[in-house]
XYZ file of N, CA and C in Angstrom:
546
model
N -18.557 14.499 -5.582
C -17.133 14.645 -5.801
C -16.411 13.513 -5.074
N -15.484 12.864 -5.763
C -14.685 11.789 -5.197
C -13.248 12.282 -5.059
N -12.697 12.139 -3.854
C -11.331 12.595 -3.585
C -10.490 11.420 -3.119
N -9.333 11.263 -3.726
C -8.343 10.301 -3.271
C -7.329 11.068 -2.434
N -7.268 10.751 -1.140
C -6.353 11.437 -0.222
C -5.047 10.653 -0.152
N -4.400 10.543 -1.289
C -3.152 9.776 -1.376
C -2.319 10.306 -2.521
N -1.021 10.374 -2.296
C -0.133 10.821 -3.369
C 0.424 9.654 -4.172
N 0.015 8.431 -3.849
C 0.528 7.249 -4.528
C 0.124 7.218 -6.002
N 1.094 7.186 -6.905
C 0.747 7.082 -8.326
C 0.086 5.744 -8.640
N 0.407 4.707 -7.883
C -0.206 3.399 -8.108
C -1.692 3.428 -7.766
N -2.048 4.084 -6.688
C -3.469 4.190 -6.333
C -4.225 5.012 -7.373
N -3.607 6.077 -7.851
C -4.241 6.884 -8.904
C -4.489 6.027 -10.147
N -3.489 5.226 -10.542
C -3.624 4.374 -11.727
C -4.726 3.337 -11.543
N -4.803 2.736 -10.357
C -5.822 1.718 -10.102
C -7.227 2.301 -10.157
N -7.416 3.485 -9.583
C -8.737 4.124 -9.637
C -9.078 4.563 -11.060
N -8.120 5.138 -11.755
C -8.350 5.604 -13.125
C -8.692 4.433 -14.042
N -8.082 3.283 -13.806
C -8.354 2.084 -14.601
C -9.837 1.720 -14.562
N -10.498 2.049 -13.462
C -11.915 1.733 -13.300
C -12.825 2.782 -13.918
N -12.230 3.828 -14.482
C -13.014 4.866 -15.132
C -13.664 5.853 -14.167
N -13.219 5.840 -12.920
C -13.778 6.767 -11.936
C -13.172 8.160 -12.111
N -14.008 9.175 -11.973
C -13.516 10.548 -11.982
C -13.239 10.951 -10.546
N -12.039 11.409 -10.284
C -11.658 11.774 -8.923
C -10.588 12.843 -8.964
N -10.431 13.475 -7.819
C -9.405 14.487 -7.625
C -8.458 13.988 -6.547
N -7.187 14.278 -6.701
C -6.203 13.916 -5.678
C -5.945 15.139 -4.812
N -6.192 14.999 -3.521
C -5.900 16.065 -2.559
C -5.216 15.408 -1.364
N -4.042 15.895 -1.048
C -3.256 15.299 0.033
C -2.942 16.360 1.074
N -3.056 15.986 2.315
C -2.676 16.849 3.436
C -1.616 16.123 4.244
N -0.754 16.874 4.884
C 0.256 16.268 5.755
C -0.423 15.612 6.945
N -0.040 14.373 7.205
C -0.534 13.657 8.381
C 0.633 12.933 9.022
N 0.553 12.766 10.312
C 1.568 11.999 11.021
C 1.153 10.540 11.016
N 1.960 9.698 10.376
C 1.640 8.280 10.322
C 2.102 7.585 11.591
N 1.303 6.621 12.015
C 1.614 5.812 13.186
C 2.573 4.706 12.756
N 3.579 4.418 13.580
C 4.543 3.351 13.290
C 4.655 2.395 14.466
N 3.552 2.142 15.133
C 3.524 1.326 16.341
C 3.476 -0.159 15.981
N 4.612 -0.839 16.083
C 4.714 -2.246 15.701
C 3.931 -3.166 16.630
N 3.443 -2.652 17.761
C 2.664 -3.498 18.667
C 1.215 -3.661 18.202
N 0.789 -2.854 17.222
C -0.576 -2.942 16.704
C -0.682 -4.048 15.657
N -1.869 -4.631 15.550
C -2.133 -5.600 14.490
C -2.032 -4.894 13.142
N -1.654 -5.632 12.076
C -1.526 -4.996 10.761
C -2.750 -4.177 10.350
N -3.962 -4.759 10.515
C -5.172 -4.043 10.109
C -5.361 -2.762 10.907
N -5.040 -2.814 12.199
C -5.229 -1.646 13.057
C -4.234 -0.534 12.722
N -2.984 -0.904 12.523
C -1.948 0.075 12.195
C -2.271 0.769 10.870
N -2.562 -0.018 9.851
C -2.890 0.567 8.546
C -4.178 1.382 8.618
N -5.169 0.892 9.382
C -6.444 1.603 9.499
C -6.258 2.975 10.129
N -5.424 3.070 11.135
C -5.184 4.380 11.768
C -4.581 5.361 10.773
N -3.619 4.891 9.986
C -2.974 5.777 9.016
C -3.925 6.167 7.887
N -4.707 5.200 7.400
C -5.674 5.497 6.338
C -6.718 6.499 6.825
N -7.201 6.299 8.057
C -8.206 7.204 8.622
C -7.658 8.616 8.774
N -6.427 8.734 9.232
C -5.828 10.063 9.403
C -5.762 10.810 8.070
N -5.379 10.092 7.012
C -5.306 10.720 5.686
C -6.690 11.186 5.230
N -7.683 10.309 5.368
C -9.036 10.642 4.907
C -9.661 11.750 5.750
N -9.526 11.663 7.064
C -10.153 12.641 7.955
C -9.598 14.041 7.736
N -8.306 14.153 7.519
C -7.682 15.457 7.317
C -8.238 16.147 6.078
N -8.434 15.379 5.009
C -8.975 15.955 3.773
C -10.483 16.184 3.904
N -11.186 15.233 4.501
C -12.650 15.349 4.633
C -13.048 16.574 5.452
N -12.204 16.988 6.379
C -12.508 18.174 7.181
C -12.637 19.412 6.292
N -11.868 19.460 5.206
C -11.923 20.598 4.284
C -12.943 20.408 3.163
N -13.375 19.166 2.937
C -14.308 18.844 1.847
C -15.443 17.970 2.380
N -16.305 18.532 3.245
C -17.345 17.724 3.894
C -18.419 17.191 2.943
N -18.534 17.739 1.745
C -19.568 17.295 0.811
C -19.025 16.317 -0.227
N -17.799 15.861 -0.024
C -17.173 14.915 -0.953
C -17.083 13.531 -0.319
N -16.886 12.537 -1.160
C -16.529 11.204 -0.693
C -15.005 11.155 -0.724
N -14.404 10.867 0.432
C -12.944 10.905 0.552
C -12.424 9.508 0.838
N -11.383 9.134 0.091
C -10.751 7.823 0.243
C -9.321 8.020 0.723
N -9.004 7.424 1.862
C -7.628 7.388 2.359
C -7.189 5.938 2.401
N -5.923 5.671 2.154
C -5.436 4.289 2.172
C -4.014 4.245 2.702
N -3.683 3.104 3.293
C -2.322 2.882 3.776
C -1.975 1.417 3.564
N -0.813 1.174 2.975
C -0.339 -0.182 2.714
C 0.996 -0.382 3.413
N 1.103 -1.491 4.127
C 2.372 -1.864 4.748
C 2.641 -3.338 4.504
N 3.905 -3.664 4.497
C 4.373 -5.043 4.407
C 4.724 -5.472 5.828
N 4.304 -6.682 6.206
C 4.589 -7.198 7.550
C 5.338 -8.514 7.444
N 6.462 -8.596 8.129
C 7.229 -9.840 8.219
C 7.581 -10.038 9.687
N 7.347 -11.216 10.203
C 7.574 -11.503 11.626
C 6.843 -10.484 12.507
N 5.631 -10.121 12.102
C 4.796 -9.139 12.816
C 5.415 -7.755 12.895
N 6.397 -7.485 12.062
C 7.060 -6.182 12.031
C 6.663 -5.457 10.748
N 6.168 -4.223 10.865
C 5.802 -3.482 9.657
C 7.027 -2.934 8.939
N 7.022 -3.089 7.622
C 8.063 -2.496 6.791
C 7.398 -1.421 5.939
N 7.776 -0.201 6.156
C 7.255 0.896 5.357
C 8.166 1.132 4.171
N 8.329 2.377 3.807
C 9.206 2.742 2.703
C 10.642 2.809 3.223
N 11.591 2.298 2.461
C 12.976 2.328 2.933
C 13.527 3.752 2.994
N 14.368 3.993 3.995
C 14.965 5.318 4.180
C 16.081 5.585 3.181
N 16.783 4.524 2.790
C 17.924 4.677 1.896
C 18.257 3.328 1.264
N 19.343 3.280 0.508
C 19.728 2.051 -0.188
C 20.003 0.901 0.782
N 20.706 1.180 1.851
C 21.018 0.128 2.824
C 19.736 -0.431 3.443
N 18.789 0.435 3.728
C 17.510 0.008 4.292
C 16.741 -0.850 3.286
N 16.746 -0.460 2.020
C 16.062 -1.228 0.978
C 16.687 -2.617 0.832
N 18.010 -2.670 0.829
C 18.703 -3.960 0.731
C 18.355 -4.828 1.933
N 18.327 -4.227 3.113
C 17.998 -4.982 4.329
C 16.569 -5.523 4.262
N 15.630 -4.709 3.788
C 14.241 -5.167 3.667
C 14.113 -6.326 2.694
N 14.678 -6.165 1.509
C 14.581 -7.218 0.500
C 15.308 -8.485 0.958
N 16.411 -8.324 1.665
C 17.128 -9.479 2.204
C 16.280 -10.207 3.239
N 15.558 -9.459 4.016
C 14.702 -10.059 5.039
C 13.510 -10.797 4.413
N 13.010 -10.283 3.297
C 11.852 -10.879 2.639
C 12.219 -12.088 1.779
N 13.442 -12.136 1.299
C 13.828 -13.178 0.340
C 13.636 -14.576 0.921
N 13.051 -15.452 0.077
C 12.842 -16.838 0.465
C 11.718 -17.066 1.467
N 10.930 -16.038 1.752
C 9.907 -16.135 2.797
C 8.565 -15.579 2.311
N 7.527 -15.907 3.063
C 6.192 -15.377 2.803
C 5.905 -14.266 3.803
N 5.344 -13.184 3.313
C 4.990 -12.068 4.188
C 3.574 -11.597 3.870
N 3.055 -10.766 4.731
C 1.708 -10.229 4.606
C 1.771 -8.795 4.072
N 0.876 -8.483 3.153
C 0.684 -7.111 2.694
C -0.721 -6.706 3.138
N -0.790 -5.670 3.948
C -2.075 -5.196 4.449
C -2.343 -3.794 3.914
N -3.528 -3.617 3.354
C -3.977 -2.287 2.951
C -5.274 -2.000 3.681
N -5.309 -0.879 4.366
C -6.543 -0.412 4.988
C -7.033 0.779 4.185
N -8.350 0.858 4.041
C -8.968 1.941 3.291
C -10.013 2.605 4.183
N -9.928 3.904 4.291
C -10.918 4.689 5.034
C -11.736 5.468 4.014
N -13.033 5.235 4.016
C -13.938 5.933 3.107
C -14.891 6.773 3.948
N -14.881 8.070 3.717
C -15.787 8.976 4.417
C -16.763 9.537 3.395
N -18.028 9.205 3.598
C -19.090 9.631 2.685
C -19.495 11.086 3.006
N -20.187 11.744 2.066
C -20.583 13.147 2.295
C -21.420 13.364 3.555
N -22.177 12.356 3.970
C -22.991 12.501 5.185
C -22.210 12.136 6.448
N -20.907 11.850 6.277
C -20.063 11.496 7.412
C -20.013 10.007 7.703
N -20.845 9.214 7.005
C -20.823 7.767 7.199
C -19.443 7.221 6.848
N -18.978 6.268 7.666
C -17.681 5.637 7.429
C -17.893 4.256 6.820
N -17.092 3.938 5.829
C -17.127 2.621 5.186
C -15.697 2.092 5.101
N -15.088 1.906 6.239
C -13.689 1.497 6.307
C -13.544 -0.015 6.213
N -12.411 -0.460 5.701
C -12.116 -1.887 5.633
C -10.616 -2.096 5.465
N -10.187 -3.334 5.658
C -8.780 -3.694 5.457
C -8.727 -5.055 4.785
N -7.710 -5.240 3.957
C -7.496 -6.523 3.291
C -6.052 -6.939 3.467
N -5.866 -8.259 3.536
C -4.516 -8.803 3.614
C -4.303 -9.772 2.459
N -3.113 -9.744 1.914
C -2.672 -10.682 0.891
C -1.316 -11.218 1.350
N -0.901 -12.307 0.742
C 0.355 -12.938 1.150
C 1.239 -13.128 -0.076
N 2.499 -12.716 0.065
C 3.448 -12.765 -1.036
C 4.651 -13.610 -0.607
N 5.048 -14.527 -1.479
C 6.224 -15.358 -1.223
C 7.331 -14.943 -2.175
N 8.457 -14.579 -1.595
C 9.626 -14.193 -2.378
C 10.441 -15.422 -2.760
N 11.113 -15.327 -3.874
C 12.093 -16.337 -4.269
C 13.313 -16.193 -3.350
N 14.094 -17.247 -3.170
C 15.397 -17.059 -2.521
C 16.243 -16.144 -3.422
N 16.859 -15.146 -2.846
C 17.610 -14.159 -3.629
C 19.016 -13.967 -3.083
N 19.938 -13.777 -3.988
C 21.295 -13.409 -3.590
C 21.371 -11.887 -3.500
N 22.431 -11.395 -2.914
C 22.624 -9.945 -2.851
C 22.684 -9.352 -4.264
N 23.337 -10.062 -5.184
C 23.446 -9.594 -6.563
C 22.066 -9.494 -7.221
N 21.187 -10.460 -6.959
C 19.837 -10.412 -7.516
C 19.038 -9.244 -6.915
N 19.240 -8.995 -5.643
C 18.568 -7.861 -4.999
C 19.045 -6.546 -5.614
N 20.339 -6.409 -5.779
C 20.887 -5.188 -6.376
C 20.422 -5.014 -7.822
N 20.334 -6.123 -8.555
C 19.841 -6.058 -9.939
C 18.392 -5.568 -9.951
N 17.564 -6.118 -9.074
C 16.173 -5.679 -8.987
C 16.115 -4.186 -8.655
N 16.914 -3.767 -7.711
C 16.922 -2.352 -7.315
C 17.407 -1.445 -8.446
N 18.202 -1.967 -9.345
C 18.659 -1.158 -10.481
C 17.542 -0.950 -11.506
N 16.522 -1.806 -11.451
C 15.412 -1.728 -12.405
C 14.191 -0.994 -11.870
N 14.043 -0.977 -10.547
C 12.826 -0.456 -9.920
C 13.186 0.603 -8.887
N 12.464 1.710 -8.911
C 12.641 2.747 -7.882
C 11.935 2.242 -6.624
N 12.704 1.756 -5.667
C 12.142 1.063 -4.501
C 11.878 1.981 -3.308
N 12.319 3.216 -3.364
C 12.284 4.069 -2.175
C 10.911 4.616 -1.807
N 9.953 4.536 -2.731
C 8.609 5.023 -2.401
C 7.615 3.871 -2.270
N 8.143 2.669 -1.958
C 7.298 1.484 -1.898
C 7.484 0.745 -0.574
N 6.376 0.409 0.061
C 6.428 -0.365 1.299
C 7.131 -1.698 1.034
N 8.076 -2.031 1.882
C 8.815 -3.275 1.713
C 9.880 -3.207 0.638
N 10.040 -2.071 -0.009
C 11.070 -1.828 -1.020
C 10.868 -2.635 -2.299
N 9.601 -2.940 -2.632
C 9.372 -3.628 -3.900
C 7.986 -3.289 -4.445
N 7.825 -3.587 -5.731
C 6.536 -3.419 -6.397
C 6.270 -4.686 -7.193
N 5.209 -5.393 -6.838
C 4.895 -6.660 -7.502
C 4.674 -6.471 -9.002
N 4.196 -5.294 -9.402
C 3.876 -5.029 -10.795
C 5.071 -4.556 -11.613
N 6.208 -4.337 -10.959
C 7.415 -3.887 -11.663
C 8.513 -4.936 -11.506
N 8.694 -5.735 -12.539
C 9.711 -6.796 -12.529
C 9.547 -7.742 -11.344
N 8.306 -7.903 -10.897
C 8.026 -8.790 -9.779
C 8.443 -10.223 -10.035
N 8.434 -10.628 -11.315
C 8.832 -11.989 -11.651
C 10.276 -12.291 -11.253
N 11.087 -11.275 -11.090
C 12.481 -11.481 -10.695
C 12.630 -11.840 -9.220
N 11.670 -11.431 -8.395
C 11.819 -11.613 -6.952
C 10.683 -12.406 -6.303
N 9.550 -12.509 -6.987
C 8.365 -13.099 -6.356
C 8.070 -14.471 -6.935
N 7.897 -15.414 -6.028
C 7.561 -16.785 -6.406
C 6.056 -16.936 -6.602
N 5.261 -16.376 -5.668
C 3.808 -16.500 -5.751
C 3.142 -15.493 -4.823
N 1.823 -15.362 -4.987
C 1.051 -14.545 -4.044
C -0.331 -15.146 -3.900
N -0.954 -14.863 -2.762
C -2.328 -15.271 -2.497
C -3.107 -14.023 -2.109
N -4.276 -13.878 -2.705
C -5.095 -12.716 -2.390
C -5.251 -11.809 -3.587
N -5.632 -10.594 -3.327
C -5.935 -9.599 -4.344
C -4.659 -8.887 -4.798
N -4.336 -9.016 -6.076
C -3.150 -8.360 -6.624
C -3.220 -6.850 -6.437
N -4.397 -6.245 -6.664
C -4.534 -4.799 -6.475
C -4.218 -4.398 -5.030
N -4.552 -5.260 -4.081
C -4.232 -4.988 -2.685
C -2.724 -4.908 -2.496
N -1.997 -5.837 -3.107
C -0.537 -5.837 -2.992
C 0.038 -4.576 -3.634
N -0.574 -4.128 -4.720
C -0.121 -2.909 -5.398
C -0.416 -1.672 -4.550
N -1.502 -1.722 -3.754
C -1.755 -0.593 -2.863
C -3.192 -0.149 -2.699
N -4.151 -0.803 -3.397
C -5.550 -0.410 -3.234
C -6.446 -1.559 -3.697
N -7.143 -2.217 -2.769
C -8.041 -3.312 -3.142
C -9.296 -2.761 -3.831
N -9.195 -2.584 -5.124
C -10.201 -1.866 -5.900
C -11.568 -2.539 -5.864
N -11.636 -3.855 -6.012
C -12.934 -4.537 -6.036
C -13.693 -4.282 -4.735
N -13.023 -4.391 -3.612
C -13.667 -4.138 -2.318
C -14.051 -2.671 -2.177
N -13.192 -1.777 -2.667
C -13.493 -0.348 -2.610
C -14.741 -0.016 -3.414
N -14.834 -0.551 -4.627
C -16.004 -0.277 -5.463
C -17.273 -0.771 -4.797
N -17.177 -1.906 -4.118
C -18.323 -2.436 -3.384
C -18.743 -1.469 -2.267
N -17.773 -0.950 -1.529
C -18.069 -0.007 -0.443
C -18.659 1.293 -0.976
N -18.223 1.688 -2.179
C -18.732 2.917 -2.791
C -20.093 2.707 -3.445
N -20.483 1.451 -3.611
C -21.750 1.154 -4.271
C -21.690 1.344 -5.774
N -20.498 1.181 -6.336
C -20.295 1.381 -7.787
C -20.407 0.039 -8.498
């Protein structure tokens, strides 16, 4: 049995695209927001908490937990709290390159851990406030780290990216499949 311990619709879509059969089971976890941690460490702690909480109830399953954050100036940007927060995030990202880190915690049925983290880099176009507001009118930004989704009208705000596109979306699928032995 394969369990995705995430409520992210993007992660569900990425796994389903690969033809994997899985169940989504999510438990409440307290996410760490310690900006003094390295991106990989911060995301890894959150991914592990998600996976461990579910694995405790399903010890015979393979459980996948993941956490994605956007980092600019070594500061993590999670999901915006409101419209003003989203505008502030997008304003901070505009015209600059930032890091997107996704950590994945994989707990196998025998308890073996196969955790990893990936980083990608995204460069935003210079944007005016009007362009930011236009983008926000097209995309629901409140459930997305950094207040954007590269796969949704990304051409309006993104100049380029380096790394794994799936990682920027929220789950580095190629690396995950390798860890799963698929």
